[in-house]
Coordinates of C-alpha atoms in Angstrom, one line a residue:
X1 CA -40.1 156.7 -183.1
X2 CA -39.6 157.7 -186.9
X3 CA -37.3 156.5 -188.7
X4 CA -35.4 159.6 -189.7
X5 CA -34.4 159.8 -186.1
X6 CA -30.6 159.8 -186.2
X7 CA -28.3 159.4 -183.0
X8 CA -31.2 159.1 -180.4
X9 CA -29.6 158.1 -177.2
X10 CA -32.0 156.9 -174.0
X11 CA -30.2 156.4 -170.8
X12 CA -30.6 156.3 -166.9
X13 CA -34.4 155.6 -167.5
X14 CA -37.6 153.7 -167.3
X15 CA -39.7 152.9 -169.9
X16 CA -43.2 151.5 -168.0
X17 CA -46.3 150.4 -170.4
X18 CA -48.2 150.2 -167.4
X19 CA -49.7 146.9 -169.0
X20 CA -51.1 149.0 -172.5
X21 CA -48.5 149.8 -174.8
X22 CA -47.3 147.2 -177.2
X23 CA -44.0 148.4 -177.9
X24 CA -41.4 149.6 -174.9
X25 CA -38.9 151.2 -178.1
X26 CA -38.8 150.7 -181.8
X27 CA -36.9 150.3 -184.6
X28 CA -33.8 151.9 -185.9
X29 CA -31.1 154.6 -184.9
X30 CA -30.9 154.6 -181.0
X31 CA -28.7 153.3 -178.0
X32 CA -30.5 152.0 -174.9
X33 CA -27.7 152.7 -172.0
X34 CA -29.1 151.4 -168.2
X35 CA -32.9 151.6 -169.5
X36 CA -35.7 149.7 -167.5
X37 CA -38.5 148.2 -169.8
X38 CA -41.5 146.5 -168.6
X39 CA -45.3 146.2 -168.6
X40 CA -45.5 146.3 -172.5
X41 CA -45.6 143.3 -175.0
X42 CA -42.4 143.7 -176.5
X43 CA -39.8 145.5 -174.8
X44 CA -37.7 146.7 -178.2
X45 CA -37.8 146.4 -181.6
X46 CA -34.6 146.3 -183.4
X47 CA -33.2 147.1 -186.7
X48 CA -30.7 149.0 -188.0
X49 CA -28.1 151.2 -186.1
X50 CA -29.1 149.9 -182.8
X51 CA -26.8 149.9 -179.2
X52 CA -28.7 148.3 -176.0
X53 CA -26.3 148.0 -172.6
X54 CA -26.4 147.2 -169.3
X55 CA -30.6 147.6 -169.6
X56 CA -33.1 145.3 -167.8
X57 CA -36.1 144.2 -170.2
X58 CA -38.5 142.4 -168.3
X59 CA -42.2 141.3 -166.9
X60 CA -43.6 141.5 -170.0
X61 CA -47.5 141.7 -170.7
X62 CA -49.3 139.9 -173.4
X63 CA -52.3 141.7 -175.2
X64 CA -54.6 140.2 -177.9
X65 CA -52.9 137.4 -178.3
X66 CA -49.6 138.5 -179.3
X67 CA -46.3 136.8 -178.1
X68 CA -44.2 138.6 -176.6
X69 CA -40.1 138.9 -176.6
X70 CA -37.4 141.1 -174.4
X71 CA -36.0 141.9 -178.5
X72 CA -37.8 141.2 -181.4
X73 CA -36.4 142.0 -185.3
X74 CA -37.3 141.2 -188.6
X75 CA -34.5 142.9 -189.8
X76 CA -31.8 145.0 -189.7
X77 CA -27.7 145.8 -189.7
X78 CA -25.0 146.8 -187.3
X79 CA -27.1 145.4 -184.0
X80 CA -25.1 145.2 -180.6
X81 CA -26.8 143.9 -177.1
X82 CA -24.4 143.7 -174.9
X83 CA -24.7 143.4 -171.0
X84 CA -28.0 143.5 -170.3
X85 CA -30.6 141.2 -168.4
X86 CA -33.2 140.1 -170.9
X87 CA -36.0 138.1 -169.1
X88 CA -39.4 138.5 -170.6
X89 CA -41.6 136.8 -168.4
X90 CA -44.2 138.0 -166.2
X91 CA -43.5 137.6 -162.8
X92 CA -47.0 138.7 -161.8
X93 CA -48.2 135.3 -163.5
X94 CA -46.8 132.2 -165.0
X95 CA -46.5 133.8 -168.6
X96 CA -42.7 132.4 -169.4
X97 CA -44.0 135.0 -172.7
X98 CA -42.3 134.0 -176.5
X99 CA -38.3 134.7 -176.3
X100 CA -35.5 137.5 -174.5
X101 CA -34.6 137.4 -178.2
X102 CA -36.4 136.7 -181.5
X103 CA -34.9 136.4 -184.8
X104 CA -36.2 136.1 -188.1
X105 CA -39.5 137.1 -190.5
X106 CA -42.4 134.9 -191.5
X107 CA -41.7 136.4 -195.5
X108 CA -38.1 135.4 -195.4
X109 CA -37.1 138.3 -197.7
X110 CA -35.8 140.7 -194.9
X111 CA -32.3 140.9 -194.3
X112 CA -30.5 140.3 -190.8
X113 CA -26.7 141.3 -190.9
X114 CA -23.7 142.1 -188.6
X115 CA -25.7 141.4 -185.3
X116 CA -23.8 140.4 -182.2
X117 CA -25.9 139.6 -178.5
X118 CA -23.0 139.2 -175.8
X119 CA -22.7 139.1 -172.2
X120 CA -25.6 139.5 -171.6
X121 CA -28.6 137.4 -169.4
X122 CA -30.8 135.8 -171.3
X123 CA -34.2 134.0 -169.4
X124 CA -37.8 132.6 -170.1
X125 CA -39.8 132.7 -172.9
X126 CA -40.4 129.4 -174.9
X127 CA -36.8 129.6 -176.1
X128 CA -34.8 132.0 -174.5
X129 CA -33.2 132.6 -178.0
X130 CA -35.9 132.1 -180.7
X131 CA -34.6 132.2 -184.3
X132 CA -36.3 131.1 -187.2
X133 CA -35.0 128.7 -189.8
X134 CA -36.1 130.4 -192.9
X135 CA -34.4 133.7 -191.5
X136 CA -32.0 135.8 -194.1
X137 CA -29.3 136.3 -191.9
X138 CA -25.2 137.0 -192.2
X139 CA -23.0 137.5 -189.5
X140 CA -25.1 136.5 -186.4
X141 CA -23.5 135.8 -183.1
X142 CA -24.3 134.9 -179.6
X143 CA -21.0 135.1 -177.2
X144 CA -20.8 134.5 -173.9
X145 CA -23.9 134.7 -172.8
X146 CA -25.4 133.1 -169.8
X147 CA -28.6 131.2 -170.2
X148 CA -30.6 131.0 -167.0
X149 CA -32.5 127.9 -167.5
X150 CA -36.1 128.9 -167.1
X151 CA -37.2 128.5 -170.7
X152 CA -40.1 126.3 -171.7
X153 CA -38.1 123.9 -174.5
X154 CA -34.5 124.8 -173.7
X155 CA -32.0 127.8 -174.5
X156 CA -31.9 128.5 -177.7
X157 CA -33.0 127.1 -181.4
X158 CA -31.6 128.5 -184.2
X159 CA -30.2 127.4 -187.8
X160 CA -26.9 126.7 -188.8
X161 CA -26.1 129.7 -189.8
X162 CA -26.0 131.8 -186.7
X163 CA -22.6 131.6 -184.3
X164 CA -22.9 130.4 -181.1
X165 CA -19.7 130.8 -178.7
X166 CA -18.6 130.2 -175.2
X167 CA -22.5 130.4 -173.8
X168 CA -23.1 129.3 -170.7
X169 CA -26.4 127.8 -168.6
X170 CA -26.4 129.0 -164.9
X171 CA -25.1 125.6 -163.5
X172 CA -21.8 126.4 -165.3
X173 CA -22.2 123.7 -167.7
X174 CA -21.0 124.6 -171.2
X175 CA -23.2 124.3 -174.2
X176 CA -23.1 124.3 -178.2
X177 CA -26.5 125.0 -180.1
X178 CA -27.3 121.6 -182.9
X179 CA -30.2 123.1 -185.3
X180 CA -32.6 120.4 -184.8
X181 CA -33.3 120.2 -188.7

């Protein structure tokens, strides 16, 4: 999708990569409303001006060796996932894929602002939530999301500066995210 698109709005379908497309949706300017994504290696990538709700990402594929995640960003502004089951594993394998939700660039210089994932379903990959500590980020949140438990190291890792409030794992038990550095 180029990024001069303005106002594109995808709703009521399915997106199927039929196990060869790397990307499901990309980048900025669009609102996912009931969309089904599956069989490609990331489901969207997200930056700025972006709307996903009530929209199933799911059985992910991986392809040369990339990881996979439900949402992936570098960067971006004015982000909102709300409602929506995010489960990137492959239930055709045992591939529990990278994250329903990774944060963060490897450079450090991007920006992530005004970015809120809530309500939403959040399952598998090695952390469900993956975001990294050298991430540029301002007003992050998770709310009240519910964590499903079927992660490789646990829910969520993420640095101090990202908001974490009134989550939930499936059991019912409450958590709060401690960076471990």
């Amino acid at each position: 999708m180029a990024n001069d698109v303005r106002n594109l709005l995808i709703e009521d379908t399915e997106i199927d990569g039929l196990g060869s497309t790397h990307i499901g949706i990309g980048w900025s300017n669009y609102t996912l409303r009931r969309v089904n994504i599956h069989g490609t290696c990331d489901g969207a990538r997200i930056s700025t001006n972006i709307q996903i709700s009530n929209s199933w990402i799911h059985d992910l594929v991986r392809m040369d060796g990339l990881h996979c995640d439900a949402l992936q960003t570098t960067e971006g502004s004015e982000i909102s996932v709300h409602n929506n089951l995010l489960d990137p594993r492959n239930t055709l394998g045992t591939d529990l894929n990278n994250s329903a939700v990774m944060l963060g660039t490897e450079t450090g210089t991007r920006r992530l602002e005004n970015a809120v994932f809530s309500d939403n379903w959040l399952s598998g990959g090695n952390f469900s939530v993956n975001v990294r500590k050298d991430a540029n980020l301002t007003n992050v949140a998770f709310r009240r999301n519910i964590y499903m438990g079927s992660a490789r190291y646990g829910p969520a890792i993420a640095p101090a500066a990202v908001t974490f409030e009134d989550n939930v794992m499936l059991d019912g038990a409450l958590w709060k995210i401690v960076p471990p550095w």
